[in-house]
Amino acid sequence: MEQSIQLQVKQDSIWKNKQFIYLLASSVFSSLGASMFLFTQSWYIVTILNLQAAVGFVMIGSTLPQIFLLFIGGVIADRWDKTRLMFWSDLTRVILIFSLVIVLVAYAVIPIFVFVIYAVAFGVLGAFFYPARDSIIPMITEDHNLTKANSLIQGTNQLSMLAGPLVCGVLITLFNFQTTFFIVAILLAAGTLPLYFMRESKVEKERVEGTPLKKELMEGLLYIKGSSLLQGLLLISVLINLIIVGPLFMGLPIFVRNVLDGTALSYSLIEGSLSIGLLIGSIIMFAWNTNRHRGKIALYSLLCLSFSYLLFSQTTTFTTGLATIFLVGGFIQITTLPVISIIQRQVSKEYLGRIMSLMTISSMGLTPISYGVTSMLLTVGLTIQDIMFWSSLILIVVTIGVILSARQIRATH
C-alpha cells in the first residue's frame, strides 16, 4: 500500500517527469538564445548598418515563411518522431549562428540581405519546431498536469523575452557583436542537448506511412470542421490576436506618446508592465494547475481581458496605464493557457501537430492583418485611443455572445 502511494506521488509530480524536464531545459536555453539573437540582429542593423526601416523587412522575412509552412510542419510533426524533429531543427539553428559568427569575423560589415536570408531560415525551422514541441507535451505529461506544463513553457518564454535584451545589452557593451552571437550559438547548442537525451526515450509516436501530404492536410481541416469545440477555441485565439494584438502592440508607443504624454522611458516601463503581467499570468496558472472547468476559465478570463483592455484604452495617467496594461498581460495568459490545455487533452494524438500548428497560425498569421487594419484606421483619422476603445467594445460583445452560446466550451475540462 505504501509503495502504491509513493508511486502515485511520483506520477503526480511534474518535477519527477524526466521527459518534461528535458523539454523544459531545452526551452529555457532555446528561448533565451532566440530572444538574444533577435535583439542582437536588430541592434546590429540599426547601429552598424544604420538601416532602421530594414528591421521590419527582416522580421517579415522570419514571419512569412513560418506562417506558410506551419500547417505542413504540423503534418510532419504528426507523421515523424517529434523529438528528432525538434532536435534537428534546433541543431540547424546552431549551425546557422556559428556560420554567422564566421562571416562576422571574415568581413567588417555584413550586408542586410545576409540577415534577411538568416531570418527566412529561422522562420522555416520554427515552422517545424513549434508544432512538434506543442504537440509532444500531452504525450509526456499526465492530463492533470497539462496546465502546469504549459504554464512553465510559456513562463519560460516570457522570462526569455525580458532577460534576452538585458543580457545582450551587457554583452554588446562589454565585448562586441561577434562575441554576443557566439554566446547565442552556445545557448542554442545547450538547448539541443536535452532533446538528444529525450530522443532516446520511449515517447509515444504516431507514424503514418504512405499517406500523401495533401491528404493529411485535408484530414486536419476536416477534423476541425467536424468539431464545434475546436472551432470555438480557435475563435478565442482569433479574437485575441485580431482585435487586441494589432492595436495594442503596434499602437502602444503611439498611445504612450500621444495619450500619456510619455517619454521613451515611459514606453519601456509600460511594455515591461505588460511583459510582467504575461509572466505573472503564467505563474498563476502554474500554481493553480486546474484540470477542471478550463473552458469556463478561458471564457470568463477573456471577458476580464476585454474589460481590462477597455480600461486601458480610457486611461490618461501613467500610473493607471501601468496597472491596466499589467492586467491585460495577465488575462491574456489566463485565457490562452487553458485553451491550449483543452486542445492538447481533447484532440486525438494523430491530429495534434496539425491542430497546434493552426493555433500558431491563428496568432502569427492574423497579427500582420491586425497591424494593417490598425494602420488603415489611423490613416483615415481615428486616434489610437478610439481604435482601442471600439476594439475592446467589439471584443466584449462577441465574448458575451460566445459565453451564452458555447455550452460545449463551458462544459469542457
mmCIF file of C-alpha atoms in Angstrom:
data_model
loop_
_atom_site.group_PDB
_atom_site.id
_atom_site.type_symbol
_atom_site.label_atom_id
_atom_site.label_comp_id
_atom_site.label_asym_id
_atom_site.label_seq_id
_atom_site.Cartn_x
_atom_site.Cartn_y
_atom_site.Cartn_z
ATOM 1 C CA MET A 1 0.000 0.000 0.000
ATOM 2 C CA GLU A 2 2.822 2.385 0.947
ATOM 3 C CA GLN A 3 4.646 1.596 -2.302
ATOM 4 C CA SER A 4 1.464 2.347 -4.269
ATOM 5 C CA ILE A 5 1.104 5.746 -2.547
ATOM 6 C CA GLN A 6 4.745 6.623 -3.278
ATOM 7 C CA LEU A 7 4.268 5.666 -6.941
ATOM 8 C CA GLN A 8 1.207 7.902 -7.171
ATOM 9 C CA VAL A 9 3.106 10.845 -5.655
ATOM 10 C CA LYS A 10 5.883 10.336 -8.176
ATOM 11 C CA GLN A 11 3.409 10.310 -11.068
ATOM 12 C CA ASP A 12 1.657 13.426 -9.761
ATOM 13 C CA SER A 13 4.856 15.484 -9.537
ATOM 14 C CA ILE A 14 5.772 17.211 -12.773
ATOM 15 C CA TRP A 15 9.295 17.769 -11.396
ATOM 16 C CA LYS A 16 9.862 13.992 -11.408
ATOM 17 C CA ASN A 17 8.815 13.692 -15.033
ATOM 18 C CA LYS A 18 12.225 13.300 -16.666
ATOM 19 C CA GLN A 19 10.918 13.731 -20.205
ATOM 20 C CA PHE A 20 9.224 17.040 -19.389
ATOM 21 C CA ILE A 21 12.314 18.297 -17.518
ATOM 22 C CA TYR A 22 14.359 17.641 -20.662
ATOM 23 C CA LEU A 23 11.827 19.621 -22.710
ATOM 24 C CA LEU A 24 11.730 22.460 -20.173
ATOM 25 C CA ALA A 25 15.545 22.670 -20.026
ATOM 26 C CA SER A 26 15.697 22.807 -23.814
ATOM 27 C CA SER A 27 13.036 25.526 -23.855
ATOM 28 C CA VAL A 28 14.974 27.651 -21.334
ATOM 29 C CA PHE A 29 18.159 27.709 -23.421
ATOM 30 C CA SER A 30 16.458 27.862 -26.819
ATOM 31 C CA SER A 31 14.062 30.678 -25.865
ATOM 32 C CA LEU A 32 16.828 32.756 -24.310
ATOM 33 C CA GLY A 33 19.095 32.163 -27.296
ATOM 34 C CA ALA A 34 16.357 33.068 -29.801
ATOM 35 C CA SER A 35 15.432 36.217 -27.859
ATOM 36 C CA MET A 36 19.085 37.307 -27.731
ATOM 37 C CA PHE A 37 19.550 36.587 -31.433
ATOM 38 C CA LEU A 38 16.582 38.771 -32.433
ATOM 39 C CA PHE A 39 17.762 41.648 -30.242
ATOM 40 C CA THR A 40 21.417 41.457 -31.365
ATOM 41 C CA GLN A 41 20.443 41.193 -35.023
ATOM 42 C CA SER A 42 18.099 44.203 -34.783
ATOM 43 C CA TRP A 43 20.669 46.280 -32.890
ATOM 44 C CA TYR A 44 23.360 45.475 -35.471
ATOM 45 C CA ILE A 45 21.070 46.586 -38.309
ATOM 46 C CA VAL A 46 20.162 49.817 -36.501
ATOM 47 C CA THR A 47 23.605 50.805 -35.196
ATOM 48 C CA ILE A 48 26.133 49.341 -37.632
ATOM 49 C CA LEU A 49 24.168 49.372 -40.903
ATOM 50 C CA ASN A 50 22.092 52.424 -39.926
ATOM 51 C CA LEU A 51 19.027 50.903 -41.617
ATOM 52 C CA GLN A 52 16.245 51.339 -39.066
ATOM 53 C CA ALA A 53 13.447 50.668 -41.553
ATOM 54 C CA ALA A 54 15.107 47.424 -42.670
ATOM 55 C CA VAL A 55 14.414 45.804 -39.291
ATOM 56 C CA GLY A 56 10.792 45.413 -40.373
ATOM 57 C CA PHE A 57 11.790 43.614 -43.587
ATOM 58 C CA VAL A 58 13.961 41.202 -41.614
ATOM 59 C CA MET A 59 11.056 40.474 -39.251
ATOM 60 C CA ILE A 60 8.770 39.860 -42.234
ATOM 61 C CA GLY A 61 11.396 37.525 -43.684
ATOM 62 C CA SER A 62 11.236 35.498 -40.493
ATOM 63 C CA THR A 63 7.452 35.555 -40.052
ATOM 64 C CA LEU A 64 6.008 34.887 -43.501
ATOM 65 C CA PRO A 65 7.779 31.552 -44.238
ATOM 66 C CA GLN A 66 6.778 30.364 -40.772
ATOM 67 C CA ILE A 67 3.110 31.226 -41.372
ATOM 68 C CA PHE A 68 3.025 29.490 -44.766
ATOM 69 C CA LEU A 69 4.817 26.345 -43.572
ATOM 70 C CA LEU A 70 3.345 25.875 -40.086
ATOM 71 C CA PHE A 71 0.496 23.592 -41.137
ATOM 72 C CA ILE A 72 2.889 21.443 -43.165
ATOM 73 C CA GLY A 73 5.135 21.414 -40.088
ATOM 74 C CA GLY A 74 2.144 20.184 -38.086
ATOM 75 C CA VAL A 75 1.568 17.337 -40.555
ATOM 76 C CA ILE A 76 5.231 16.311 -40.346
ATOM 77 C CA ALA A 77 5.085 16.503 -36.530
ATOM 78 C CA ASP A 78 2.142 14.063 -36.652
ATOM 79 C CA ARG A 79 3.975 11.778 -39.060
ATOM 80 C CA TRP A 80 7.536 11.699 -37.685
ATOM 81 C CA ASP A 81 9.317 11.412 -34.355
ATOM 82 C CA LYS A 82 8.660 14.756 -32.665
ATOM 83 C CA THR A 83 11.790 14.755 -30.528
ATOM 84 C CA ARG A 84 14.040 14.179 -33.542
ATOM 85 C CA LEU A 85 12.229 16.886 -35.467
ATOM 86 C CA MET A 86 12.866 19.366 -32.633
ATOM 87 C CA PHE A 87 16.472 18.225 -32.237
ATOM 88 C CA TRP A 88 17.410 18.667 -35.903
ATOM 89 C CA SER A 89 15.572 21.990 -36.143
ATOM 90 C CA ASP A 90 17.481 23.347 -33.151
ATOM 91 C CA LEU A 91 20.801 21.887 -34.285
ATOM 92 C CA THR A 92 20.406 23.534 -37.698
ATOM 93 C CA ARG A 93 19.842 26.884 -35.957
ATOM 94 C CA VAL A 94 23.079 26.348 -34.031
ATOM 95 C CA ILE A 95 24.997 25.707 -37.257
ATOM 96 C CA LEU A 96 23.477 28.831 -38.815
ATOM 97 C CA ILE A 97 24.529 31.071 -35.908
ATOM 98 C CA PHE A 98 28.069 29.670 -35.865
ATOM 99 C CA SER A 99 28.297 30.354 -39.607
ATOM 100 C CA LEU A 100 27.121 33.935 -38.946
ATOM 101 C CA VAL A 101 29.942 34.364 -36.405
ATOM 102 C CA ILE A 102 32.443 33.191 -39.040
ATOM 103 C CA VAL A 103 31.017 35.691 -41.548
ATOM 104 C CA LEU A 104 31.290 38.468 -38.948
ATOM 105 C CA VAL A 105 34.936 37.625 -38.313
ATOM 106 C CA ALA A 106 35.721 37.418 -42.033
ATOM 107 C CA TYR A 107 34.021 40.646 -43.074
ATOM 108 C CA ALA A 108 33.998 44.047 -41.415
ATOM 109 C CA VAL A 109 30.325 44.707 -42.192
ATOM 110 C CA ILE A 110 27.571 42.253 -43.124
ATOM 111 C CA PRO A 111 25.088 43.499 -45.753
ATOM 112 C CA ILE A 112 21.399 43.485 -44.916
ATOM 113 C CA PHE A 113 20.477 40.705 -47.368
ATOM 114 C CA VAL A 114 22.525 38.256 -45.277
ATOM 115 C CA PHE A 115 20.313 38.931 -42.251
ATOM 116 C CA VAL A 116 17.207 38.506 -44.419
ATOM 117 C CA ILE A 117 18.475 35.080 -45.529
ATOM 118 C CA TYR A 118 19.128 34.051 -41.931
ATOM 119 C CA ALA A 119 15.702 35.364 -40.877
ATOM 120 C CA VAL A 120 13.983 33.276 -43.562
ATOM 121 C CA ALA A 121 15.939 30.190 -42.474
ATOM 122 C CA PHE A 122 14.961 30.725 -38.841
ATOM 123 C CA GLY A 123 11.315 31.152 -39.846
ATOM 124 C CA VAL A 124 11.338 27.890 -41.805
ATOM 125 C CA LEU A 125 12.929 25.973 -38.926
ATOM 126 C CA GLY A 126 10.428 27.433 -36.456
ATOM 127 C CA ALA A 127 7.560 26.156 -38.606
ATOM 128 C CA PHE A 128 8.725 22.596 -37.906
ATOM 129 C CA PHE A 129 9.894 23.083 -34.315
ATOM 130 C CA TYR A 130 6.859 24.675 -32.635
ATOM 131 C CA PRO A 131 4.113 22.221 -33.731
ATOM 132 C CA ALA A 132 6.339 19.338 -32.594
ATOM 133 C CA ARG A 133 7.004 20.971 -29.206
ATOM 134 C CA ASP A 134 3.387 21.887 -28.507
ATOM 135 C CA SER A 135 2.017 18.509 -29.587
ATOM 136 C CA ILE A 136 4.529 16.431 -27.608
ATOM 137 C CA ILE A 137 3.596 17.987 -24.243
ATOM 138 C CA PRO A 138 0.427 15.866 -23.724
ATOM 139 C CA MET A 139 2.345 12.752 -24.765
ATOM 140 C CA ILE A 140 4.899 13.137 -21.972
ATOM 141 C CA THR A 141 2.671 14.843 -19.370
ATOM 142 C CA GLU A 142 -0.333 13.487 -17.494
ATOM 143 C CA ASP A 143 -3.680 15.182 -18.109
ATOM 144 C CA HIS A 144 -3.904 16.763 -14.661
ATOM 145 C CA ASN A 145 -0.506 18.432 -15.157
ATOM 146 C CA LEU A 146 -1.157 19.873 -18.629
ATOM 147 C CA THR A 147 -1.957 23.389 -17.401
ATOM 148 C CA LYS A 148 1.126 23.383 -15.172
ATOM 149 C CA ALA A 149 3.328 22.126 -18.024
ATOM 150 C CA ASN A 150 2.062 24.743 -20.488
ATOM 151 C CA SER A 151 2.439 27.463 -17.855
ATOM 152 C CA LEU A 152 6.083 26.534 -17.318
ATOM 153 C CA ILE A 153 6.836 26.550 -21.045
ATOM 154 C CA GLN A 154 5.049 29.863 -21.622
ATOM 155 C CA GLY A 155 6.547 31.394 -18.462
ATOM 156 C CA THR A 156 9.995 30.428 -19.695
ATOM 157 C CA ASN A 157 9.309 32.227 -22.967
ATOM 158 C CA GLN A 158 8.213 35.376 -21.116
ATOM 159 C CA LEU A 159 11.321 35.353 -18.906
ATOM 160 C CA SER A 160 13.444 34.994 -22.022
ATOM 161 C CA MET A 161 11.762 37.980 -23.649
ATOM 162 C CA LEU A 162 12.580 40.027 -20.547
ATOM 163 C CA ALA A 163 16.105 38.714 -19.923
ATOM 164 C CA GLY A 164 17.356 38.401 -23.511
ATOM 165 C CA PRO A 165 17.640 42.130 -24.351
ATOM 166 C CA LEU A 166 19.149 42.888 -20.933
ATOM 167 C CA VAL A 167 21.838 40.221 -21.313
ATOM 168 C CA CYS A 168 22.582 41.312 -24.882
ATOM 169 C CA GLY A 169 22.908 44.939 -23.854
ATOM 170 C CA VAL A 170 25.577 43.985 -21.325
ATOM 171 C CA LEU A 171 27.424 41.638 -23.718
ATOM 172 C CA ILE A 172 27.498 44.114 -26.624
ATOM 173 C CA THR A 173 28.720 46.860 -24.275
ATOM 174 C CA LEU A 174 31.472 44.716 -22.726
ATOM 175 C CA PHE A 175 32.524 42.803 -25.845
ATOM 176 C CA ASN A 176 31.272 43.036 -29.440
ATOM 177 C CA PHE A 177 28.718 41.574 -31.856
ATOM 178 C CA GLN A 178 30.900 38.577 -32.748
ATOM 179 C CA THR A 179 31.184 37.512 -29.108
ATOM 180 C CA THR A 180 27.482 38.078 -28.495
ATOM 181 C CA PHE A 181 26.431 35.961 -31.493
ATOM 182 C CA PHE A 182 28.915 33.271 -30.382
ATOM 183 C CA ILE A 183 27.302 33.141 -26.915
ATOM 184 C CA VAL A 184 23.865 32.929 -28.586
ATOM 185 C CA ALA A 185 25.098 29.911 -30.550
ATOM 186 C CA ILE A 186 26.386 28.296 -27.338
ATOM 187 C CA LEU A 187 22.998 28.789 -25.651
ATOM 188 C CA LEU A 188 21.150 27.285 -28.616
ATOM 189 C CA ALA A 189 23.596 24.365 -28.614
ATOM 190 C CA ALA A 190 22.882 23.837 -24.913
ATOM 191 C CA GLY A 191 19.194 23.687 -25.830
ATOM 192 C CA THR A 192 19.775 20.790 -28.213
ATOM 193 C CA LEU A 193 21.438 18.534 -25.608
ATOM 194 C CA PRO A 194 18.292 17.765 -23.550
ATOM 195 C CA LEU A 195 16.457 16.983 -26.799
ATOM 196 C CA TYR A 196 19.179 14.480 -27.682
ATOM 197 C CA PHE A 197 18.618 12.591 -24.422
ATOM 198 C CA MET A 198 14.878 12.898 -24.803
ATOM 199 C CA ARG A 199 15.201 11.368 -28.242
ATOM 200 C CA GLU A 200 16.347 8.117 -26.673
ATOM 201 C CA SER A 201 13.211 7.784 -24.551
ATOM 202 C CA LYS A 202 10.125 5.834 -25.491
ATOM 203 C CA VAL A 203 7.918 8.769 -26.305
ATOM 204 C CA GLU A 204 4.579 7.879 -27.840
ATOM 205 C CA LYS A 205 4.766 8.283 -31.626
ATOM 206 C CA GLU A 206 2.118 8.209 -34.317
ATOM 207 C CA ARG A 207 3.607 7.154 -37.648
ATOM 208 C CA VAL A 208 1.703 7.445 -40.884
ATOM 209 C CA GLU A 209 3.340 5.645 -43.764
ATOM 210 C CA GLY A 210 2.475 6.160 -47.402
ATOM 211 C CA THR A 211 -0.200 8.807 -46.851
ATOM 212 C CA PRO A 212 0.085 11.760 -49.256
ATOM 213 C CA LEU A 213 0.870 15.079 -47.612
ATOM 214 C CA LYS A 214 -2.108 16.781 -49.288
ATOM 215 C CA LYS A 215 -4.491 14.169 -47.899
ATOM 216 C CA GLU A 216 -3.176 14.678 -44.375
ATOM 217 C CA LEU A 217 -3.596 18.427 -44.734
ATOM 218 C CA MET A 218 -7.245 17.966 -45.741
ATOM 219 C CA GLU A 219 -7.826 15.466 -42.932
ATOM 220 C CA GLY A 220 -6.663 18.062 -40.410
ATOM 221 C CA LEU A 221 -9.040 20.694 -41.794
ATOM 222 C CA LEU A 222 -11.956 18.232 -41.863
ATOM 223 C CA TYR A 223 -11.186 17.254 -38.263
ATOM 224 C CA ILE A 224 -11.637 20.880 -37.204
ATOM 225 C CA LYS A 225 -14.756 21.259 -39.365
ATOM 226 C CA GLY A 226 -16.342 18.348 -37.530
ATOM 227 C CA SER A 227 -15.658 19.732 -34.039
ATOM 228 C CA SER A 228 -17.628 22.732 -32.787
ATOM 229 C CA LEU A 229 -15.429 22.713 -29.670
ATOM 230 C CA LEU A 230 -12.256 23.235 -31.695
ATOM 231 C CA GLN A 231 -13.924 25.895 -33.799
ATOM 232 C CA GLY A 232 -14.914 27.782 -30.647
ATOM 233 C CA LEU A 233 -11.411 27.531 -29.170
ATOM 234 C CA LEU A 234 -9.828 28.729 -32.412
ATOM 235 C CA LEU A 235 -12.314 31.626 -32.376
ATOM 236 C CA ILE A 236 -10.963 32.680 -28.954
ATOM 237 C CA SER A 237 -7.427 32.710 -30.357
ATOM 238 C CA VAL A 238 -8.592 34.675 -33.400
ATOM 239 C CA LEU A 239 -10.364 37.263 -31.223
ATOM 240 C CA ILE A 240 -7.281 37.887 -29.087
ATOM 241 C CA ASN A 241 -4.861 38.158 -31.978
ATOM 242 C CA LEU A 242 -7.045 40.070 -34.436
ATOM 243 C CA ILE A 243 -8.757 42.536 -32.112
ATOM 244 C CA ILE A 244 -6.136 43.075 -29.399
ATOM 245 C CA VAL A 245 -2.653 42.381 -30.764
ATOM 246 C CA GLY A 246 -2.633 44.919 -33.620
ATOM 247 C CA PRO A 247 -3.977 47.977 -31.807
ATOM 248 C CA LEU A 248 -2.134 47.138 -28.592
ATOM 249 C CA PHE A 249 1.352 46.141 -29.710
ATOM 250 C CA MET A 250 1.527 48.426 -32.726
ATOM 251 C CA GLY A 251 -0.269 51.304 -31.038
ATOM 252 C CA LEU A 252 1.436 51.133 -27.649
ATOM 253 C CA PRO A 253 4.246 53.630 -28.422
ATOM 254 C CA ILE A 254 1.703 55.957 -30.083
ATOM 255 C CA PHE A 255 -0.598 55.672 -27.054
ATOM 256 C CA VAL A 256 2.231 56.406 -24.616
ATOM 257 C CA ARG A 257 3.379 59.433 -26.630
ATOM 258 C CA ASN A 258 0.039 60.992 -27.567
ATOM 259 C CA VAL A 259 -2.290 59.977 -24.724
ATOM 260 C CA LEU A 260 0.011 59.593 -21.716
ATOM 261 C CA ASP A 261 2.440 62.277 -22.926
ATOM 262 C CA GLY A 262 5.284 59.924 -22.018
ATOM 263 C CA THR A 263 8.935 59.516 -22.948
ATOM 264 C CA ALA A 264 10.995 56.571 -24.186
ATOM 265 C CA LEU A 265 11.456 55.544 -20.547
ATOM 266 C CA SER A 266 7.690 55.655 -20.043
ATOM 267 C CA TYR A 267 7.216 53.393 -23.069
ATOM 268 C CA SER A 268 9.788 50.897 -21.793
ATOM 269 C CA LEU A 269 8.084 50.792 -18.393
ATOM 270 C CA ILE A 270 4.635 50.286 -19.929
ATOM 271 C CA GLU A 271 5.966 47.498 -22.125
ATOM 272 C CA GLY A 272 7.754 45.996 -19.112
ATOM 273 C CA SER A 273 4.496 46.046 -17.137
ATOM 274 C CA LEU A 274 2.783 44.154 -19.964
ATOM 275 C CA SER A 275 5.571 41.542 -20.031
ATOM 276 C CA ILE A 276 5.478 41.134 -16.251
ATOM 277 C CA GLY A 277 1.704 40.690 -16.466
ATOM 278 C CA LEU A 278 2.190 37.909 -19.016
ATOM 279 C CA LEU A 279 4.736 36.265 -16.724
ATOM 280 C CA ILE A 280 2.536 36.557 -13.613
ATOM 281 C CA GLY A 281 -0.373 35.106 -15.583
ATOM 282 C CA SER A 282 1.763 32.042 -16.354
ATOM 283 C CA ILE A 283 2.788 31.749 -12.685
ATOM 284 C CA ILE A 284 -0.857 31.941 -11.556
ATOM 285 C CA MET A 285 -1.872 29.149 -13.925
ATOM 286 C CA PHE A 286 1.122 27.066 -12.813
ATOM 287 C CA ALA A 287 0.188 27.437 -9.140
ATOM 288 C CA TRP A 288 -3.490 26.871 -9.816
ATOM 289 C CA ASN A 289 -2.888 23.898 -12.156
ATOM 290 C CA THR A 290 -6.584 23.438 -12.685
ATOM 291 C CA ASN A 291 -7.737 20.367 -14.573
ATOM 292 C CA ARG A 292 -11.414 21.211 -14.228
ATOM 293 C CA HIS A 293 -13.608 23.916 -15.766
ATOM 294 C CA ARG A 294 -10.852 25.000 -18.151
ATOM 295 C CA GLY A 295 -13.457 26.109 -20.696
ATOM 296 C CA LYS A 296 -15.230 28.366 -18.216
ATOM 297 C CA ILE A 297 -11.914 29.803 -17.033
ATOM 298 C CA ALA A 298 -10.892 30.651 -20.606
ATOM 299 C CA LEU A 299 -14.234 32.308 -21.438
ATOM 300 C CA TYR A 300 -14.586 34.383 -18.274
ATOM 301 C CA SER A 301 -10.915 35.335 -18.363
ATOM 302 C CA LEU A 302 -11.455 36.523 -21.952
ATOM 303 C CA LEU A 303 -14.276 38.732 -20.649
ATOM 304 C CA CYS A 304 -11.982 40.115 -17.930
ATOM 305 C CA LEU A 305 -9.331 40.696 -20.604
ATOM 306 C CA SER A 306 -11.875 42.648 -22.663
ATOM 307 C CA PHE A 307 -12.769 44.945 -19.756
ATOM 308 C CA SER A 308 -9.088 45.399 -18.809
ATOM 309 C CA TYR A 309 -8.381 46.419 -22.389
ATOM 310 C CA LEU A 310 -11.316 48.847 -22.251
ATOM 311 C CA LEU A 311 -9.960 50.385 -19.040
ATOM 312 C CA PHE A 312 -6.510 50.774 -20.569
ATOM 313 C CA SER A 313 -7.959 52.497 -23.636
ATOM 314 C CA GLN A 314 -9.573 55.108 -21.381
ATOM 315 C CA THR A 315 -6.652 55.747 -19.062
ATOM 316 C CA THR A 316 -4.990 59.156 -19.204
ATOM 317 C CA THR A 317 -2.344 58.816 -16.477
ATOM 318 C CA PHE A 318 0.884 56.863 -16.464
ATOM 319 C CA THR A 319 0.135 55.077 -13.154
ATOM 320 C CA THR A 320 -3.251 53.737 -14.241
ATOM 321 C CA GLY A 321 -1.696 52.808 -17.574
ATOM 322 C CA LEU A 322 0.877 50.643 -15.797
ATOM 323 C CA ALA A 323 -1.817 48.944 -13.723
ATOM 324 C CA THR A 324 -4.295 48.258 -16.520
ATOM 325 C CA ILE A 325 -1.706 47.049 -19.046
ATOM 326 C CA PHE A 326 -0.444 44.653 -16.356
ATOM 327 C CA LEU A 327 -3.985 43.239 -16.080
ATOM 328 C CA VAL A 328 -4.182 42.890 -19.862
ATOM 329 C CA GLY A 329 -0.975 40.825 -19.899
ATOM 330 C CA GLY A 330 -2.098 38.622 -17.022
ATOM 331 C CA PHE A 331 -5.521 37.850 -18.510
ATOM 332 C CA ILE A 332 -4.008 37.071 -21.919
ATOM 333 C CA GLN A 333 -2.119 34.172 -20.334
ATOM 334 C CA ILE A 334 -5.011 33.066 -18.102
ATOM 335 C CA THR A 335 -7.156 32.888 -21.250
ATOM 336 C CA THR A 336 -4.769 31.200 -23.661
ATOM 337 C CA LEU A 337 -3.173 28.581 -21.385
ATOM 338 C CA PRO A 338 -6.449 26.731 -20.600
ATOM 339 C CA VAL A 339 -7.312 26.831 -24.312
ATOM 340 C CA ILE A 340 -4.005 25.155 -25.185
ATOM 341 C CA SER A 341 -4.501 22.551 -22.441
ATOM 342 C CA ILE A 342 -8.039 21.743 -23.635
ATOM 343 C CA ILE A 343 -6.839 21.201 -27.193
ATOM 344 C CA GLN A 344 -3.951 19.004 -26.050
ATOM 345 C CA ARG A 345 -6.333 16.919 -23.936
ATOM 346 C CA GLN A 346 -9.266 16.664 -26.338
ATOM 347 C CA VAL A 347 -7.632 16.269 -29.751
ATOM 348 C CA SER A 348 -6.666 12.822 -30.983
ATOM 349 C CA LYS A 349 -2.872 12.417 -30.875
ATOM 350 C CA GLU A 350 -2.656 11.696 -34.604
ATOM 351 C CA TYR A 351 -4.037 15.170 -35.385
ATOM 352 C CA LEU A 352 -2.433 17.145 -32.582
ATOM 353 C CA GLY A 353 0.524 18.531 -34.539
ATOM 354 C CA ARG A 354 -1.781 19.901 -37.224
ATOM 355 C CA ILE A 355 -4.224 21.438 -34.747
ATOM 356 C CA MET A 356 -1.456 23.081 -32.668
ATOM 357 C CA SER A 357 0.072 24.482 -35.865
ATOM 358 C CA LEU A 358 -3.289 26.052 -36.698
ATOM 359 C CA MET A 359 -3.344 27.649 -33.241
ATOM 360 C CA THR A 360 0.040 29.200 -34.005
ATOM 361 C CA ILE A 361 -1.135 30.318 -37.442
ATOM 362 C CA SER A 362 -4.207 31.959 -35.890
ATOM 363 C CA SER A 363 -1.878 34.088 -33.792
ATOM 364 C CA MET A 364 1.049 34.748 -36.138
ATOM 365 C CA GLY A 365 -0.976 34.877 -39.337
ATOM 366 C CA LEU A 366 -3.548 37.333 -38.050
ATOM 367 C CA THR A 367 -1.005 39.675 -36.474
ATOM 368 C CA PRO A 368 0.063 41.303 -39.788
ATOM 369 C CA ILE A 369 -3.619 41.665 -40.753
ATOM 370 C CA SER A 370 -4.355 43.312 -37.419
ATOM 371 C CA TYR A 371 -1.379 45.639 -37.898
ATOM 372 C CA GLY A 372 -2.636 46.531 -41.380
ATOM 373 C CA VAL A 373 -6.179 47.295 -40.223
ATOM 374 C CA THR A 374 -4.830 49.431 -37.368
ATOM 375 C CA SER A 375 -2.584 51.373 -39.763
ATOM 376 C CA MET A 376 -5.500 51.934 -42.130
ATOM 377 C CA LEU A 377 -7.732 53.235 -39.323
ATOM 378 C CA LEU A 378 -5.000 55.594 -38.161
ATOM 379 C CA THR A 379 -4.584 56.816 -41.739
ATOM 380 C CA VAL A 380 -8.270 57.723 -42.081
ATOM 381 C CA GLY A 381 -8.096 59.871 -38.959
ATOM 382 C CA LEU A 382 -9.051 57.719 -35.975
ATOM 383 C CA THR A 383 -6.879 58.112 -32.879
ATOM 384 C CA ILE A 384 -5.222 55.101 -31.280
ATOM 385 C CA GLN A 385 -7.402 55.660 -28.202
ATOM 386 C CA ASP A 386 -10.547 55.448 -30.349
ATOM 387 C CA ILE A 387 -9.297 52.280 -32.054
ATOM 388 C CA MET A 388 -8.534 50.587 -28.725
ATOM 389 C CA PHE A 389 -11.884 51.686 -27.275
ATOM 390 C CA TRP A 390 -14.005 50.332 -30.123
ATOM 391 C CA SER A 391 -11.877 47.183 -30.361
ATOM 392 C CA SER A 392 -12.482 46.465 -26.678
ATOM 393 C CA LEU A 393 -16.246 47.051 -27.059
ATOM 394 C CA ILE A 394 -16.398 44.650 -30.016
ATOM 395 C CA LEU A 395 -14.438 42.090 -28.004
ATOM 396 C CA ILE A 396 -16.800 42.450 -25.015
ATOM 397 C CA VAL A 397 -19.921 41.959 -27.168
ATOM 398 C CA VAL A 398 -18.517 38.958 -29.046
ATOM 399 C CA THR A 399 -17.195 37.366 -25.844
ATOM 400 C CA ILE A 400 -20.574 37.655 -24.125
ATOM 401 C CA GLY A 401 -22.162 36.066 -27.196
ATOM 402 C CA VAL A 402 -19.673 33.184 -27.072
ATOM 403 C CA ILE A 403 -20.238 32.678 -23.328
ATOM 404 C CA LEU A 404 -24.022 32.497 -23.810
ATOM 405 C CA SER A 405 -23.926 30.210 -26.847
ATOM 406 C CA ALA A 406 -20.841 27.996 -26.438
ATOM 407 C CA ARG A 407 -22.246 25.477 -23.964
ATOM 408 C CA GLN A 408 -19.737 22.821 -25.051
ATOM 409 C CA ILE A 409 -16.758 25.050 -24.227
ATOM 410 C CA ARG A 410 -18.239 25.951 -20.822
ATOM 411 C CA ALA A 411 -18.619 22.257 -20.000
ATOM 412 C CA THR A 412 -15.114 21.265 -21.092
ATOM 413 C CA HIS A 413 -12.447 20.400 -18.518
#
